[in-house]
Amino acid sequence: MAFTLPELGYAYDALEPHIDARTMEIHHTKHHNGYTNKLNAAIEGTENEGKSIEDILHHLNMDNTAVRNNGGGYYNHNLFWELLNPNDRGRLSGPLLDAVNEAFGSKDGMVEAFSKAAATRFGSGWAWLCAFPGGKVEICSTPNQDNPYMPGVGCGGYPIMCLDVWEHAYYLNYQNRRPDYIDAFFKVVNWNVVEAKYDAIK
Ligand code: MN
């Protein structure tokens, strides 16, 4: 069964003014849709057909650039849209807050480290907050559509929060001001979703 472009679960303008509706619409219907279609084309008739996206990425041959770029693009945006859900955003708390305090001293320390990873990623890529079985959390960044599920990429943990720092994610509204877009992300990220991801891994 082929992969399908997921619904956002909220309106394109739901994140205004932090992330604008036009950016969301183009990002979802053009960029993410493109990764989805190209991923399906790349796995059709291969050993990857019928596998979950996590399984494909975890056992990826990194020389397979079509699946690496489009499978990464498919997975990364799925997670990103989930994290931006404006309904019941909650606040960072519970076991994840404990792990964040342990690793970064405070929530602010984690936000600062994540923002630095996002701001200093040269060119296109992603910043990640990842969890490890046992509960430790770590931050990393990756180029292009790579992600820490892939062999030898990033910190090797399980992604629980991510930020797309490709220019297509922010250029219409923020132009070259990536740091302002990173600040905006923390006004819209859904902590309840991040915590649920963490609880499933720790
Ligand atoms: Mn993107």
GROMACS .gro file of C-alpha atoms and ligand atoms in nm:
model
  203
    1MET     CA    1   0.000   0.000   0.000
    2ALA     CA    2   0.136   0.338  -0.102
    3PHE     CA    3   0.207   0.620   0.142
    4THR     CA    4  -0.048   0.901   0.150
    5LEU     CA    5  -0.020   1.269   0.232
    6PRO     CA    6  -0.167   1.306   0.583
    7GLU     CA    7  -0.429   1.567   0.668
    8LEU     CA    8  -0.298   1.840   0.897
    9GLY     CA    9  -0.590   1.812   1.139
   10TYR     CA   10  -0.614   2.193   1.153
   11ALA     CA   11  -0.657   2.484   0.912
   12TYR     CA   12  -0.369   2.635   0.717
   13ASP     CA   13  -0.426   2.967   0.895
   14ALA     CA   14  -0.443   2.812   1.243
   15LEU     CA   15  -0.082   2.907   1.324
   16GLU     CA   16  -0.108   3.272   1.220
   17PRO     CA   17   0.066   3.503   1.281
   18HIS     CA   18   0.359   3.279   1.375
   19ILE     CA   19   0.349   3.060   1.065
   20ASP     CA   20   0.144   3.206   0.780
   21ALA     CA   21  -0.132   3.024   0.592
   22ARG     CA   22   0.027   3.055   0.247
   23THR     CA   23   0.350   2.897   0.369
   24MET     CA   24   0.157   2.614   0.536
   25GLU     CA   25  -0.049   2.546   0.225
   26ILE     CA   26   0.247   2.541  -0.015
   27HIS     CA   27   0.456   2.342   0.230
   28HIS     CA   28   0.187   2.076   0.270
   29THR     CA   29   0.032   2.053  -0.078
   30LYS     CA   30   0.351   2.105  -0.281
   31HIS     CA   31   0.660   2.011  -0.083
   32HIS     CA   32   0.525   1.733   0.138
   33ASN     CA   33   0.305   1.602  -0.139
   34GLY     CA   34   0.609   1.591  -0.367
   35TYR     CA   35   0.812   1.386  -0.118
   36THR     CA   36   0.518   1.149  -0.075
   37ASN     CA   37   0.474   1.086  -0.447
   38LYS     CA   38   0.847   1.049  -0.512
   39LEU     CA   39   0.883   0.810  -0.217
   40ASN     CA   40   0.606   0.592  -0.358
   41ALA     CA   41   0.772   0.592  -0.698
   42ALA     CA   42   1.110   0.507  -0.544
   43ILE     CA   43   0.989   0.204  -0.346
   44GLU     CA   44   0.743   0.060  -0.597
   45GLY     CA   45   0.844  -0.295  -0.680
   46THR     CA   46   1.137  -0.294  -0.432
   47GLU     CA   47   1.193  -0.469  -0.099
   48ASN     CA   48   1.077  -0.148   0.076
   49GLU     CA   49   0.725  -0.167  -0.064
   50GLY     CA   50   0.472  -0.242   0.213
   51LYS     CA   51   0.707  -0.159   0.502
   52SER     CA   52   0.641   0.117   0.757
   53ILE     CA   53   0.828   0.441   0.698
   54GLU     CA   54   1.015   0.395   1.029
   55ASP     CA   55   1.128   0.048   0.921
   56ILE     CA   56   1.241   0.178   0.581
   57LEU     CA   57   1.444   0.462   0.734
   58HIS     CA   58   1.594   0.255   1.014
   59HIS     CA   59   1.738   0.001   0.770
   60LEU     CA   60   1.807   0.241   0.488
   61ASN     CA   61   2.091   0.200   0.243
   62MET     CA   62   2.222   0.559   0.262
   63ASP     CA   63   2.341   0.536  -0.100
   64ASN     CA   64   1.976   0.508  -0.208
   65THR     CA   65   1.932   0.882  -0.248
   66ALA     CA   66   1.573   0.868  -0.379
   67VAL     CA   67   1.447   0.685  -0.069
   68ARG     CA   68   1.682   0.877   0.162
   69ASN     CA   69   1.562   1.219   0.043
   70ASN     CA   70   1.195   1.143  -0.014
   71GLY     CA   71   1.147   0.892   0.268
   72GLY     CA   72   1.311   1.139   0.503
   73GLY     CA   73   1.098   1.421   0.364
   74TYR     CA   74   0.784   1.213   0.406
   75TYR     CA   75   0.856   1.112   0.766
   76ASN     CA   76   0.996   1.447   0.882
   77HIS     CA   77   0.696   1.649   0.767
   78ASN     CA   78   0.449   1.397   0.915
   79LEU     CA   79   0.606   1.455   1.255
   80PHE     CA   80   0.636   1.830   1.204
   81TRP     CA   81   0.263   1.877   1.126
   82GLU     CA   82   0.169   1.668   1.428
   83LEU     CA   83   0.383   1.891   1.652
   84LEU     CA   84   0.220   2.210   1.524
   85ASN     CA   85  -0.134   2.105   1.617
   86PRO     CA   86  -0.280   2.417   1.781
   87ASN     CA   87  -0.538   2.226   1.987
   88ASP     CA   88  -0.455   2.178   2.356
   89ARG     CA   89  -0.084   2.268   2.334
   90GLY     CA   90  -0.023   2.216   2.703
   91ARG     CA   91   0.309   2.301   2.864
   92LEU     CA   92   0.631   2.109   2.905
   93SER     CA   93   0.588   1.903   3.222
   94GLY     CA   94   0.609   1.558   3.377
   95PRO     CA   95   0.879   1.301   3.295
   96LEU     CA   96   0.992   1.488   2.983
   97LEU     CA   97   1.051   1.806   3.185
   98ASP     CA   98   1.256   1.599   3.431
   99ALA     CA   99   1.468   1.460   3.145
  100VAL     CA  100   1.509   1.808   2.993
  101ASN     CA  101   1.618   1.949   3.330
  102GLU     CA  102   1.866   1.664   3.367
  103ALA     CA  103   2.020   1.719   3.022
  104PHE     CA  104   1.995   2.097   2.980
  105GLY     CA  105   1.940   2.240   3.330
  106SER     CA  106   1.599   2.385   3.245
  107LYS     CA  107   1.336   2.417   2.974
  108ASP     CA  108   1.501   2.745   2.869
  109GLY     CA  109   1.835   2.565   2.842
  110MET     CA  110   1.680   2.307   2.610
  111VAL     CA  111   1.508   2.576   2.399
  112GLU     CA  112   1.839   2.761   2.371
  113ALA     CA  113   2.030   2.448   2.262
  114PHE     CA  114   1.759   2.344   2.016
  115SER     CA  115   1.743   2.698   1.873
  116LYS     CA  116   2.120   2.704   1.829
  117ALA     CA  117   2.113   2.368   1.648
  118ALA     CA  118   1.840   2.503   1.419
  119ALA     CA  119   2.009   2.839   1.359
  120THR     CA  120   2.354   2.699   1.286
  121ARG     CA  121   2.244   2.421   1.047
  122PHE     CA  122   2.411   2.545   0.729
  123GLY     CA  123   2.181   2.541   0.427
  124SER     CA  124   1.875   2.316   0.448
  125GLY     CA  125   1.795   2.068   0.721
  126TRP     CA  126   1.628   1.998   1.052
  127ALA     CA  127   1.681   2.035   1.427
  128TRP     CA  128   1.579   1.747   1.653
  129LEU     CA  129   1.501   1.670   2.012
  130CYS     CA  130   1.540   1.295   2.048
  131ALA     CA  131   1.471   1.045   2.324
  132PHE     CA  132   1.646   0.719   2.407
  133PRO     CA  133   1.501   0.412   2.577
  134GLY     CA  134   1.574   0.470   2.946
  135GLY     CA  135   1.465   0.831   2.918
  136LYS     CA  136   1.769   1.040   2.818
  137VAL     CA  137   1.708   1.324   2.572
  138GLU     CA  138   1.952   1.476   2.325
  139ILE     CA  139   1.953   1.749   2.058
  140CYS     CA  140   2.106   1.724   1.713
  141SER     CA  141   2.065   1.862   1.363
  142THR     CA  142   2.075   1.696   1.024
  143PRO     CA  143   2.126   1.815   0.665
  144ASN     CA  144   1.864   1.799   0.388
  145GLN     CA  145   1.590   1.544   0.472
  146ASP     CA  146   1.811   1.314   0.678
  147ASN     CA  147   1.684   1.219   1.023
  148PRO     CA  148   1.815   1.039   1.331
  149TYR     CA  149   1.622   0.721   1.243
  150MET     CA  150   1.865   0.666   0.957
  151PRO     CA  151   2.183   0.464   1.017
  152GLY     CA  152   2.467   0.680   1.148
  153VAL     CA  153   2.271   1.007   1.128
  154GLY     CA  154   2.253   1.269   1.405
  155CYS     CA  155   2.240   1.154   1.767
  156GLY     CA  156   2.073   0.824   1.679
  157GLY     CA  157   1.779   0.872   1.916
  158TYR     CA  158   1.407   0.859   1.846
  159PRO     CA  159   1.273   1.195   1.727
  160ILE     CA  160   1.014   1.353   1.958
  161MET     CA  161   1.037   1.715   1.833
  162CYS     CA  162   1.167   1.858   1.508
  163LEU     CA  163   1.193   2.187   1.326
  164ASP     CA  164   1.217   2.228   0.950
  165VAL     CA  165   1.478   2.497   0.871
  166TRP     CA  166   1.458   2.471   0.492
  167GLU     CA  167   1.390   2.819   0.352
  168HIS     CA  168   1.062   2.687   0.206
  169ALA     CA  169   0.938   2.659   0.568
  170TYR     CA  170   0.973   3.027   0.649
  171TYR     CA  171   1.093   3.246   0.361
  172LEU     CA  172   0.758   3.406   0.263
  173ASN     CA  173   0.706   3.548   0.610
  174TYR     CA  174   1.056   3.572   0.756
  175GLN     CA  175   1.288   3.596   0.451
  176ASN     CA  176   1.643   3.554   0.584
  177ARG     CA  177   1.539   3.589   0.952
  178ARG     CA  178   1.563   3.223   1.048
  179PRO     CA  179   1.609   3.306   1.420
  180ASP     CA  180   1.270   3.483   1.427
  181TYR     CA  181   1.107   3.176   1.272
  182ILE     CA  182   1.274   2.955   1.532
  183ASP     CA  183   1.133   3.178   1.809
  184ALA     CA  184   0.790   3.153   1.645
  185PHE     CA  185   0.808   2.773   1.646
  186PHE     CA  186   0.820   2.775   2.026
  187LYS     CA  187   0.497   2.978   2.029
  188VAL     CA  188   0.312   2.707   1.836
  189VAL     CA  189   0.472   2.373   1.927
  190ASN     CA  190   0.230   2.134   2.098
  191TRP     CA  191   0.397   2.007   2.417
  192ASN     CA  192   0.128   1.746   2.471
  193VAL     CA  193   0.230   1.582   2.143
  194VAL     CA  194   0.602   1.601   2.227
  195GLU     CA  195   0.535   1.448   2.569
  196ALA     CA  196   0.326   1.167   2.420
  197LYS     CA  197   0.614   1.084   2.182
  198TYR     CA  198   0.856   1.085   2.475
  199ASP     CA  199   0.635   0.863   2.691
  200ALA     CA  200   0.616   0.607   2.409
  201ILE     CA  201   0.997   0.576   2.393
  202LYS     CA  202   1.133   0.621   2.747
  203MN      MN  203   0.978   2.126   0.456
   0.00000   0.00000   0.00000
